[in-house]
Amino acid sequence: MARIVQKYGGSSVADAASIKRVARRIARARQEGNDVVVVISAMGDATDELMDLALEVSPQPQPRELDMLLTTGERQSAALLAMALNDLGVPARSYTGSQAGVITTGLHGNARIIDITPGRVNKSLEAGNITIVAGFQGVSQDTKDVTTLGRGASDTTAVALAASLGAEYCEIYTDVDGVFTADPRIVPAAAPIPEITYEEMMEMAACGSKVLHLRCVEYARRENIPVHVRSSFDDKPGTWVTGHTDMKKGNEMEQAIITGVASDRGEAKITIVGVPDQIGKAARIFDVIAEAEINIDVIVQNASAATGRTDISFTLPMSDGKRAIDALKAGQDEIGFEKLLYDDQIGKLSVIGVGMRTHPGVTARFFDALAEQDINIDMISTSEIRISVVVEVDLLDRAVRAAHTAFGLDADGEAVVYAGTGR
Ligand code: ADP
Ligand code: ASP
Ligand code: MG
């Protein structure tokens, strides 16, 4: 029997009827002769709703208790799916992340998987069960408390399990037909991508394409697990994320310059005004941010004015905004800056593609497309295979569509979004 790991996202199990539909699909995979492990997300927007509830009760919930609360979403859907499968005559058992042996670090809300001890999962498979694992959660190695792995991290649970169980590949079932050249909710003309490399998918995920969780792709690359992203609403093949793609091995001429356009509304910008233009000041600022365990992204430092002071701006996840401001304020006297500005009305837009390594003029074409739409660029950052800009959030979607068209990515047909609220 082949071992396969299938992950179903929240929009694929939003209600009772969807759970039964997914159960029929899993039963089919079983009838085809596979040992099936299923990783399941919370129903629909359940995680967001639990989060809203927590914030109504407490403005700053304790991270440990928040994880206790949020993990119930996946526990619910896992148990319901097991019931639906058993009713179809297919034996199934559900397990929490902790029961399934997902061992993590202790950082609540953003724990990392250290190891998977799949003893119980293996036993359950050997007993002939479809084995359902609640996604996005584990247990801290040190404290034995329940942890969550970050928003969207059921994808990561699935790939980690696939690696530890020796599965040939991992299937990620979602509400679109795979990875597209842009988010189909923003760009109806987005084109499906049949194959994409881990490298490019990591950039897309890091730049806001939430179709796959970033750490899932990192894990898949490290363990060399092919990932098949596809719709749970039809039988079309989707996107294979692998170490190489046939298209790109061959004819360089055929290679698209840009593989996709990604956007992110989840970042904010902090500007530190009047930083003394002295050696070590920038280092101290980013020490303070690093000590608060905050990841920053785009950084810009203005040319020093005649005053001997400069402004430094950087972007960071909006959810870390308050902590960053508090940390910087605590260091204000020592660093000697004048004031802090905070702006969460920004959006980041990125064009990604290994093809840009060998094609000059990508930046010019990108910026021209934005200029034609009268869109001002606030910040810029680049890597070998990515160009990102920060723009006003209200202009973000228009900017994404303009870039998509400018790089010739528009498809003739319209991309289908089968379900979900995009929340
Ligand atoms: P799930 O609940 O299945 O985990 P998600 O909402 O996390 O689903 O991810 C699927 C969504 O990702 C799609 O509905 C789509 O709006 C969004 N998305 C963003 N960028 C892309 C992209 N490049 N290709 C496909 N979907 C994308
Ligand atoms: N339910 C979790 C979330 O909404 C995890 C996931 O769906 O991947 O973030
Ligand atoms: Mg997801």
Tab-separated table of C-alpha atoms and ligand atoms in Angstrom:
chain	number	residue	atom	x	y	z
A	1	MET	CA	0.000	0.000	0.000
A	2	ALA	CA	1.238	3.492	-0.815
A	3	ARG	CA	1.147	5.981	2.003
A	4	ILE	CA	-0.373	9.301	1.135
A	5	VAL	CA	-0.887	12.432	3.182
A	6	GLN	CA	-3.780	14.690	2.242
A	7	LYS	CA	-4.420	18.068	3.832
A	8	TYR	CA	-7.803	19.784	3.585
A	9	GLY	CA	-8.009	23.510	4.295
A	10	GLY	CA	-10.762	25.268	6.219
A	11	SER	CA	-12.797	26.296	3.198
A	12	SER	CA	-12.971	22.634	2.111
A	13	VAL	CA	-14.640	21.660	5.404
A	14	ALA	CA	-16.682	24.768	6.135
A	15	ASP	CA	-19.925	22.945	7.027
A	16	ALA	CA	-21.426	19.509	7.603
A	17	ALA	CA	-22.113	18.913	3.903
A	18	SER	CA	-18.497	19.776	3.014
A	19	ILE	CA	-17.175	17.446	5.685
A	20	LYS	CA	-19.225	14.609	4.181
A	21	ARG	CA	-18.021	15.518	0.697
A	22	VAL	CA	-14.386	15.458	1.823
A	23	ALA	CA	-15.032	12.123	3.597
A	24	ARG	CA	-16.233	10.610	0.304
A	25	ARG	CA	-13.106	11.838	-1.403
A	26	ILE	CA	-10.874	10.318	1.271
A	27	ALA	CA	-12.818	7.043	1.097
A	28	ARG	CA	-12.078	6.962	-2.625
A	29	ALA	CA	-8.346	7.371	-2.037
A	30	ARG	CA	-8.610	4.449	0.365
A	31	GLN	CA	-10.518	2.296	-2.145
A	32	GLU	CA	-7.749	2.975	-4.651
A	33	GLY	CA	-5.495	1.031	-2.280
A	34	ASN	CA	-3.696	3.709	-0.276
A	35	ASP	CA	-2.907	4.107	3.393
A	36	VAL	CA	-4.284	7.572	4.014
A	37	VAL	CA	-3.251	10.123	6.614
A	38	VAL	CA	-5.387	13.260	6.616
A	39	VAL	CA	-4.384	16.590	8.102
A	40	ILE	CA	-7.345	18.825	8.687
A	41	SER	CA	-7.820	22.565	9.295
A	42	ALA	CA	-10.522	24.181	11.387
A	43	MET	CA	-13.908	24.608	9.693
A	44	GLY	CA	-14.236	27.722	7.516
A	45	ASP	CA	-13.195	30.821	9.439
A	46	ALA	CA	-13.360	29.067	12.822
A	47	THR	CA	-9.839	30.101	13.831
A	48	ASP	CA	-10.559	33.778	13.110
A	49	GLU	CA	-13.827	33.532	15.019
A	50	LEU	CA	-12.098	31.989	18.040
A	51	MET	CA	-9.492	34.730	17.850
A	52	ASP	CA	-12.210	37.439	17.747
A	53	LEU	CA	-13.863	35.843	20.750
A	54	ALA	CA	-10.602	35.787	22.685
A	55	LEU	CA	-10.049	39.478	21.968
A	56	GLU	CA	-13.567	40.291	23.180
A	57	VAL	CA	-12.798	38.580	26.465
A	58	SER	CA	-9.268	39.883	26.860
A	59	PRO	CA	-7.461	42.587	24.860
A	60	GLN	CA	-4.135	40.778	25.151
A	61	PRO	CA	-4.836	37.099	25.718
A	62	GLN	CA	-2.112	35.017	27.308
A	63	PRO	CA	-0.372	33.133	24.504
A	64	ARG	CA	-0.652	29.793	26.294
A	65	GLU	CA	-4.401	30.129	26.745
A	66	LEU	CA	-4.848	31.412	23.206
A	67	ASP	CA	-3.209	28.218	21.923
A	68	MET	CA	-5.461	26.110	24.143
A	69	LEU	CA	-8.419	27.895	22.553
A	70	LEU	CA	-7.316	27.971	18.906
A	71	THR	CA	-6.353	24.299	18.794
A	72	THR	CA	-9.976	23.355	19.490
A	73	GLY	CA	-10.902	24.410	15.946
A	74	GLU	CA	-8.878	21.608	14.367
A	75	ARG	CA	-9.916	19.148	17.042
A	76	GLN	CA	-13.550	19.753	16.098
A	77	SER	CA	-13.115	19.228	12.375
A	78	ALA	CA	-10.887	16.170	12.910
A	79	ALA	CA	-13.474	14.433	15.080
A	80	LEU	CA	-16.341	15.342	12.740
A	81	LEU	CA	-14.442	14.018	9.735
A	82	ALA	CA	-13.740	10.744	11.543
A	83	MET	CA	-17.485	10.408	12.276
A	84	ALA	CA	-18.363	11.018	8.624
A	85	LEU	CA	-15.825	8.420	7.445
A	86	ASN	CA	-17.002	5.813	9.941
A	87	ASP	CA	-20.560	6.354	8.672
A	88	LEU	CA	-19.317	5.546	5.164
A	89	GLY	CA	-18.028	2.240	6.523
A	90	VAL	CA	-14.407	3.411	6.424
A	91	PRO	CA	-12.701	3.047	9.799
A	92	ALA	CA	-11.145	6.347	10.883
A	93	ARG	CA	-9.597	7.825	14.013
A	94	SER	CA	-8.774	11.387	14.832
A	95	TYR	CA	-5.795	12.597	16.855
A	96	THR	CA	-4.710	15.955	18.203
A	97	GLY	CA	-1.278	17.188	17.144
A	98	SER	CA	0.072	16.208	20.540
A	99	GLN	CA	-1.352	12.673	20.294
A	100	ALA	CA	0.099	12.371	16.802
A	101	GLY	CA	3.578	13.117	18.149
A	102	VAL	CA	4.098	16.607	16.746
A	103	ILE	CA	6.824	17.896	19.078
A	104	THR	CA	7.514	21.620	18.923
A	105	THR	CA	9.414	24.497	20.455
A	106	GLY	CA	7.639	26.383	23.219
A	107	LEU	CA	6.898	29.652	21.403
A	108	HIS	CA	3.119	29.907	21.639
A	109	GLY	CA	1.447	31.134	18.468
A	110	ASN	CA	4.483	30.465	16.321
A	111	ALA	CA	6.074	27.232	17.504
A	112	ARG	CA	8.347	25.222	15.226
A	113	ILE	CA	8.227	21.500	14.717
A	114	ILE	CA	11.326	19.898	16.248
A	115	ASP	CA	10.424	16.287	15.629
A	116	ILE	CA	7.546	13.974	14.851
A	117	THR	CA	7.226	10.720	16.756
A	118	PRO	CA	4.611	8.990	14.663
A	119	GLY	CA	4.158	5.880	16.825
A	120	ARG	CA	0.431	6.281	17.327
A	121	VAL	CA	-0.148	7.333	13.740
A	122	ASN	CA	1.695	4.235	12.511
A	123	LYS	CA	-0.269	1.992	14.849
A	124	SER	CA	-3.534	3.506	13.729
A	125	LEU	CA	-2.571	2.977	10.073
A	126	GLU	CA	-1.537	-0.607	10.765
A	127	ALA	CA	-4.938	-1.172	12.375
A	128	GLY	CA	-6.470	-0.168	9.054
A	129	ASN	CA	-7.723	3.288	10.004
A	130	ILE	CA	-7.786	6.435	8.003
A	131	THR	CA	-5.720	8.483	10.398
A	132	ILE	CA	-6.786	12.075	10.856
A	133	VAL	CA	-4.441	14.557	12.488
A	134	ALA	CA	-5.516	17.993	13.687
A	135	GLY	CA	-3.352	20.485	11.817
A	136	PHE	CA	-1.505	23.602	13.024
A	137	GLN	CA	-0.716	22.285	16.501
A	138	GLY	CA	1.726	20.295	18.553
A	139	VAL	CA	3.107	19.953	22.036
A	140	SER	CA	6.088	21.788	23.461
A	141	GLN	CA	9.048	19.549	24.153
A	142	ASP	CA	9.951	21.519	27.287
A	143	THR	CA	6.696	22.582	28.888
A	144	LYS	CA	4.389	19.863	27.488
A	145	ASP	CA	1.901	22.634	26.763
A	146	VAL	CA	-0.171	22.667	23.600
A	147	THR	CA	1.263	24.986	20.942
A	148	THR	CA	0.184	26.360	17.576
A	149	LEU	CA	2.489	26.670	14.597
A	150	GLY	CA	1.343	30.002	13.124
A	151	ARG	CA	-1.612	30.959	10.962
A	152	GLY	CA	-2.021	28.725	7.931
A	153	ALA	CA	0.360	26.125	9.357
A	154	SER	CA	-1.759	23.014	8.785
A	155	ASP	CA	0.129	22.868	5.486
A	156	THR	CA	3.322	22.513	7.508
A	157	THR	CA	1.855	19.765	9.698
A	158	ALA	CA	0.984	17.859	6.516
A	159	VAL	CA	4.430	18.076	4.936
A	160	ALA	CA	6.180	17.268	8.219
A	161	LEU	CA	4.006	14.167	8.617
A	162	ALA	CA	4.593	13.164	5.013
A	163	ALA	CA	8.341	13.337	5.643
A	164	SER	CA	8.241	11.400	8.896
A	165	LEU	CA	5.932	8.697	7.485
A	166	GLY	CA	7.983	8.261	4.335
A	167	ALA	CA	5.097	9.294	2.077
A	168	GLU	CA	5.943	9.719	-1.588
A	169	TYR	CA	4.321	13.141	-1.774
A	170	CYS	CA	1.887	15.406	0.047
A	171	GLU	CA	-1.438	16.627	-1.345
A	172	ILE	CA	-2.733	20.025	-0.233
A	173	TYR	CA	-6.437	20.415	-1.024
A	174	THR	CA	-7.783	23.940	-1.105
A	175	ASP	CA	-10.416	26.196	-2.680
A	176	VAL	CA	-8.571	27.022	-5.929
A	177	ASP	CA	-7.097	24.767	-8.642
A	178	GLY	CA	-3.514	25.127	-7.425
A	179	VAL	CA	-0.953	27.895	-7.382
A	180	PHE	CA	-1.693	30.695	-9.848
A	181	THR	CA	0.422	33.518	-11.208
A	182	ALA	CA	-1.372	35.791	-8.704
A	183	ASP	CA	-4.142	35.471	-6.124
A	184	PRO	CA	-7.252	34.661	-8.213
A	185	ARG	CA	-9.337	36.716	-5.794
A	186	ILE	CA	-7.387	39.809	-6.890
A	187	VAL	CA	-6.534	38.930	-10.497
A	188	PRO	CA	-9.318	37.020	-12.276
A	189	ALA	CA	-6.961	36.583	-15.258
A	190	ALA	CA	-4.407	34.735	-13.087
A	191	ALA	CA	-3.042	31.649	-14.848
A	192	PRO	CA	-2.547	28.225	-13.247
A	193	ILE	CA	1.095	27.185	-12.756
A	194	PRO	CA	1.456	23.442	-13.413
A	195	GLU	CA	4.940	23.197	-11.869
A	196	ILE	CA	6.946	25.495	-9.656
A	197	THR	CA	10.260	25.079	-7.832
A	198	TYR	CA	10.558	25.126	-4.033
A	199	GLU	CA	12.733	28.208	-4.376
A	200	GLU	CA	10.134	30.256	-6.231
A	201	MET	CA	7.275	28.971	-4.103
A	202	MET	CA	9.171	29.994	-0.986
A	203	GLU	CA	9.508	33.542	-2.307
A	204	MET	CA	5.811	33.611	-3.256
A	205	ALA	CA	4.788	32.356	0.192
A	206	ALA	CA	7.166	34.721	1.975
A	207	CYS	CA	5.705	37.615	-0.024
A	208	GLY	CA	2.106	36.902	0.957
A	209	SER	CA	0.742	34.123	-1.302
A	210	LYS	CA	-1.042	32.311	1.468
A	211	VAL	CA	-1.971	29.350	-0.730
A	212	LEU	CA	0.943	27.569	0.977
A	213	HIS	CA	2.419	28.285	4.387
A	214	LEU	CA	6.050	29.392	4.078
A	215	ARG	CA	7.435	26.858	6.531
A	216	CYS	CA	5.612	24.068	4.699
A	217	VAL	CA	7.589	24.886	1.565
A	218	GLU	CA	10.849	25.197	3.523
A	219	TYR	CA	10.189	21.807	5.075
A	220	ALA	CA	9.275	20.236	1.745
A	221	ARG	CA	12.477	21.533	0.201
A	222	ARG	CA	14.641	20.311	3.052
A	223	GLU	CA	13.059	16.855	3.048
A	224	ASN	CA	12.590	16.796	-0.728
A	225	ILE	CA	8.858	16.050	-0.518
A	226	PRO	CA	6.920	16.911	-3.683
A	227	VAL	CA	3.767	18.883	-2.839
A	228	HIS	CA	0.666	18.743	-5.027
A	229	VAL	CA	-1.601	21.759	-4.459
A	230	ARG	CA	-5.071	21.184	-5.883
A	231	SER	CA	-8.759	21.845	-5.449
A	232	SER	CA	-10.925	19.685	-3.203
A	233	PHE	CA	-13.886	20.756	-5.347
A	234	ASP	CA	-12.919	18.962	-8.575
A	235	ASP	CA	-10.501	16.353	-9.914
A	236	LYS	CA	-8.219	18.590	-11.966
A	237	PRO	CA	-4.501	18.204	-11.435
A	238	GLY	CA	-3.119	21.267	-9.706
A	239	THR	CA	0.412	22.537	-9.133
A	240	TRP	CA	3.438	20.368	-8.362
A	241	VAL	CA	5.950	22.064	-6.123
A	242	THR	CA	9.261	20.242	-6.517
A	243	GLY	CA	13.016	20.717	-6.662
A	244	HIS	CA	13.101	21.199	-10.392
A	245	THR	CA	10.570	21.646	-13.155
A	246	ASP	CA	10.649	20.122	-16.613
A	247	MET	CA	9.788	23.429	-18.177
A	248	LYS	CA	12.794	25.082	-16.618
A	249	LYS	CA	15.331	22.322	-17.087
A	250	GLY	CA	14.979	22.603	-20.835
A	251	ASN	CA	14.673	25.576	-23.061
A	252	GLU	CA	15.890	28.814	-21.486
A	253	MET	CA	14.070	30.778	-24.178
A	254	GLU	CA	10.765	29.358	-23.006
A	255	GLN	CA	11.374	30.397	-19.443
A	256	ALA	CA	9.009	33.040	-18.180
A	257	ILE	CA	10.833	36.025	-16.720
A	258	ILE	CA	8.301	36.368	-13.944
A	259	THR	CA	6.603	33.336	-12.422
A	260	GLY	CA	4.126	35.183	-10.294
A	261	VAL	CA	3.029	38.322	-8.493
A	262	ALA	CA	2.394	38.252	-4.750
A	263	SER	CA	0.932	40.806	-2.388
A	264	ASP	CA	0.739	41.263	1.338
A	265	ARG	CA	-1.589	43.490	3.374
A	266	GLY	CA	-0.315	42.227	6.681
A	267	GLU	CA	2.665	44.521	7.144
A	268	ALA	CA	3.115	47.912	8.748
A	269	LYS	CA	5.858	50.519	8.502
A	270	ILE	CA	7.761	52.144	11.347
A	271	THR	CA	9.799	55.284	10.692
A	272	ILE	CA	12.375	56.343	13.246
A	273	VAL	CA	12.796	60.072	12.799
A	274	GLY	CA	16.000	61.936	13.626
A	275	VAL	CA	18.430	59.115	14.278
A	276	PRO	CA	21.919	60.510	15.001
A	277	ASP	CA	24.030	59.703	11.919
A	278	GLN	CA	26.702	57.873	13.904
A	279	ILE	CA	28.302	54.480	13.620
A	280	GLY	CA	26.435	51.835	15.597
A	281	LYS	CA	23.045	53.582	15.808
A	282	ALA	CA	21.374	51.446	13.115
A	283	ALA	CA	22.893	48.349	14.683
A	284	ARG	CA	21.438	49.312	18.066
A	285	ILE	CA	17.965	49.918	16.578
A	286	PHE	CA	17.857	46.508	14.959
A	287	ASP	CA	19.303	44.877	18.089
A	288	VAL	CA	16.321	46.207	19.996
A	289	ILE	CA	13.947	44.791	17.374
A	290	ALA	CA	15.739	41.445	17.287
A	291	GLU	CA	15.682	41.177	21.081
A	292	ALA	CA	11.882	41.495	20.833
A	293	GLU	CA	11.999	38.520	18.390
A	294	ILE	CA	10.464	40.530	15.576
A	295	ASN	CA	11.304	39.821	11.943
A	296	ILE	CA	11.675	42.866	9.801
A	297	ASP	CA	11.482	43.061	6.051
A	298	VAL	CA	12.158	46.092	3.850
A	299	ILE	CA	14.542	48.722	5.268
A	300	VAL	CA	15.184	52.217	3.934
A	301	GLN	CA	17.558	54.831	5.362
A	302	ASN	CA	17.306	58.373	4.078
A	303	ALA	CA	20.412	60.348	3.166
A	304	SER	CA	21.645	62.241	6.191
A	305	ALA	CA	20.563	65.879	6.123
A	306	ALA	CA	22.806	68.805	7.145
A	307	THR	CA	21.494	68.291	10.687
A	308	GLY	CA	23.578	65.130	11.083
A	309	ARG	CA	20.422	63.123	11.595
A	310	THR	CA	18.704	60.604	9.395
A	311	ASP	CA	15.370	58.731	9.190
A	312	ILE	CA	15.205	54.947	9.098
A	313	SER	CA	12.061	53.116	7.981
A	314	PHE	CA	11.350	49.416	8.012
A	315	THR	CA	8.388	47.098	7.567
A	316	LEU	CA	7.314	44.324	9.909
A	317	PRO	CA	4.265	42.128	10.457
A	318	MET	CA	1.364	44.341	11.576
A	319	SER	CA	0.740	41.970	14.455
A	320	ASP	CA	4.188	42.855	15.886
A	321	GLY	CA	3.670	46.620	15.515
A	322	LYS	CA	2.806	47.420	19.109
A	323	ARG	CA	5.643	45.343	20.555
A	324	ALA	CA	8.148	46.979	18.207
A	325	ILE	CA	7.009	50.477	19.144
A	326	ASP	CA	7.180	49.641	22.857
A	327	ALA	CA	10.661	48.168	22.485
A	328	LEU	CA	11.941	51.174	20.531
A	329	LYS	CA	10.416	53.671	22.984
A	330	ALA	CA	12.213	51.890	25.785
A	331	GLY	CA	15.481	52.437	23.899
A	332	GLN	CA	14.771	56.038	22.799
A	333	ASP	CA	17.064	57.815	25.276
A	334	GLU	CA	19.959	55.496	24.621
A	335	ILE	CA	19.634	55.608	20.807
A	336	GLY	CA	18.784	59.296	20.775
A	337	PHE	CA	16.208	59.456	17.969
A	338	GLU	CA	13.537	62.176	17.908
A	339	LYS	CA	10.249	60.340	17.336
A	340	LEU	CA	8.511	57.283	15.908
A	341	LEU	CA	5.893	57.149	13.143
A	342	TYR	CA	3.669	54.137	12.599
A	343	ASP	CA	1.763	53.440	9.367
A	344	ASP	CA	-0.325	50.315	8.802
A	345	GLN	CA	-1.985	51.576	5.638
A	346	ILE	CA	0.640	50.000	3.413
A	347	GLY	CA	0.756	47.013	1.097
A	348	LYS	CA	3.689	45.094	-0.303
A	349	LEU	CA	3.767	43.944	-3.881
A	350	SER	CA	6.389	41.512	-5.203
A	351	VAL	CA	7.245	40.077	-8.602
A	352	ILE	CA	9.033	36.741	-8.410
A	353	GLY	CA	10.845	34.597	-10.921
A	354	VAL	CA	14.166	32.833	-11.412
A	355	GLY	CA	14.029	34.160	-14.984
A	356	MET	CA	14.907	37.665	-13.776
A	357	ARG	CA	18.448	36.452	-13.034
A	358	THR	CA	19.162	36.407	-16.730
A	359	HIS	CA	16.889	39.175	-17.982
A	360	PRO	CA	17.795	42.821	-17.512
A	361	GLY	CA	15.074	45.456	-17.470
A	362	VAL	CA	12.658	43.700	-15.130
A	363	THR	CA	12.760	46.517	-12.582
A	364	ALA	CA	12.168	49.149	-15.263
A	365	ARG	CA	9.192	47.276	-16.666
A	366	PHE	CA	7.733	46.785	-13.194
A	367	PHE	CA	8.109	50.425	-12.154
A	368	ASP	CA	6.785	51.664	-15.525
A	369	ALA	CA	3.634	49.611	-15.008
A	370	LEU	CA	3.096	51.255	-11.609
A	371	ALA	CA	3.834	54.729	-12.928
A	372	GLU	CA	1.272	54.289	-15.699
A	373	GLN	CA	-1.293	53.672	-12.975
A	374	ASP	CA	-0.125	56.752	-11.031
A	375	ILE	CA	1.002	54.560	-8.169
A	376	ASN	CA	3.765	55.967	-6.002
A	377	ILE	CA	6.475	53.615	-4.725
A	378	ASP	CA	7.289	54.137	-1.071
A	379	MET	CA	10.006	51.532	-0.434
A	380	ILE	CA	11.935	49.021	-2.547
A	381	SER	CA	13.817	45.834	-1.829
A	382	THR	CA	15.224	43.171	-4.102
A	383	SER	CA	16.750	39.719	-4.088
A	384	GLU	CA	18.167	37.693	-6.940
A	385	ILE	CA	14.721	36.383	-7.891
A	386	ARG	CA	12.346	39.002	-6.432
A	387	ILE	CA	11.555	42.705	-6.513
A	388	SER	CA	9.271	44.056	-3.789
A	389	VAL	CA	7.778	47.511	-3.392
A	390	VAL	CA	5.659	49.094	-0.699
A	391	VAL	CA	2.674	51.152	-1.841
A	392	GLU	CA	-0.449	52.691	-0.290
A	393	VAL	CA	-2.731	49.820	0.724
A	394	ASP	CA	-5.736	51.153	-1.218
A	395	LEU	CA	-3.740	50.965	-4.440
A	396	LEU	CA	-2.355	47.488	-3.838
A	397	ASP	CA	-4.822	45.395	-5.830
A	398	ARG	CA	-4.641	47.744	-8.808
A	399	ALA	CA	-0.852	47.541	-8.634
A	400	VAL	CA	-0.973	43.728	-8.611
A	401	ARG	CA	-3.165	43.661	-11.712
A	402	ALA	CA	-0.954	46.190	-13.507
A	403	ALA	CA	2.212	44.166	-12.821
A	404	HIS	CA	0.485	40.936	-13.848
A	405	THR	CA	-0.495	42.427	-17.188
A	406	ALA	CA	2.863	44.127	-17.746
A	407	PHE	CA	4.720	40.808	-17.488
A	408	GLY	CA	2.367	39.097	-19.922
A	409	LEU	CA	0.922	36.765	-17.292
A	410	ASP	CA	-2.790	37.370	-18.019
A	411	ALA	CA	-4.617	34.199	-19.101
A	412	ASP	CA	-7.582	34.096	-21.474
A	413	GLY	CA	-9.901	32.316	-19.072
A	414	GLU	CA	-11.039	33.341	-15.619
A	415	ALA	CA	-9.595	31.590	-12.542
A	416	VAL	CA	-12.212	29.865	-10.383
A	417	VAL	CA	-12.405	30.372	-6.631
A	418	TYR	CA	-14.637	27.566	-5.334
A	419	ALA	CA	-15.245	28.626	-1.753
A	420	GLY	CA	-13.868	30.507	1.173
A	421	THR	CA	-14.126	34.097	2.245
A	422	GLY	CA	-10.472	34.941	1.613
A	423	ARG	CA	-10.196	35.954	5.267
B	1	ADP	P1	-7.021	26.768	2.881
B	1	ADP	O1	-8.186	27.112	3.747
B	1	ADP	O2	-7.333	25.662	1.933
B	1	ADP	O3	-5.741	26.574	3.606
B	1	ADP	P2	-6.088	29.391	2.115
B	1	ADP	O4	-7.144	30.442	2.187
B	1	ADP	O5	-5.081	29.324	3.187
B	1	ADP	O6	-6.851	27.997	1.928
B	1	ADP	O7	-5.299	29.473	0.735
B	1	ADP	C1	-6.000	29.458	-0.488
B	1	ADP	C2	-6.177	30.905	-0.962
B	1	ADP	O8	-4.889	31.440	-1.247
B	1	ADP	C3	-6.929	31.057	-2.243
B	1	ADP	O9	-8.314	31.070	-2.035
B	1	ADP	C4	-6.398	32.376	-2.786
B	1	ADP	O10	-7.268	33.445	-2.502
B	1	ADP	C5	-5.099	32.602	-2.004
B	1	ADP	N1	-3.936	32.832	-2.878
B	1	ADP	C6	-3.030	33.836	-2.717
B	1	ADP	N2	-2.113	33.797	-3.673
B	1	ADP	C7	-2.405	32.740	-4.462
B	1	ADP	C8	-1.790	32.184	-5.626
B	1	ADP	N3	-0.681	32.708	-6.164
B	1	ADP	N4	-2.365	31.092	-6.186
B	1	ADP	C9	-3.474	30.547	-5.645
B	1	ADP	N5	-4.101	31.046	-4.554
B	1	ADP	C10	-3.579	32.121	-3.958
B	2	ASP	N1	-6.841	26.943	11.158
B	2	ASP	C1	-5.537	27.553	11.151
B	2	ASP	C2	-5.619	28.945	10.553
B	2	ASP	O1	-6.676	29.366	10.146
B	2	ASP	C3	-4.494	26.734	10.450
B	2	ASP	C4	-4.756	26.425	9.001
B	2	ASP	O2	-5.888	26.521	8.546
B	2	ASP	O3	-3.798	26.065	8.301
B	2	ASP	O4	-4.631	29.628	10.513
B	3	MG	MG	-4.069	27.763	4.173
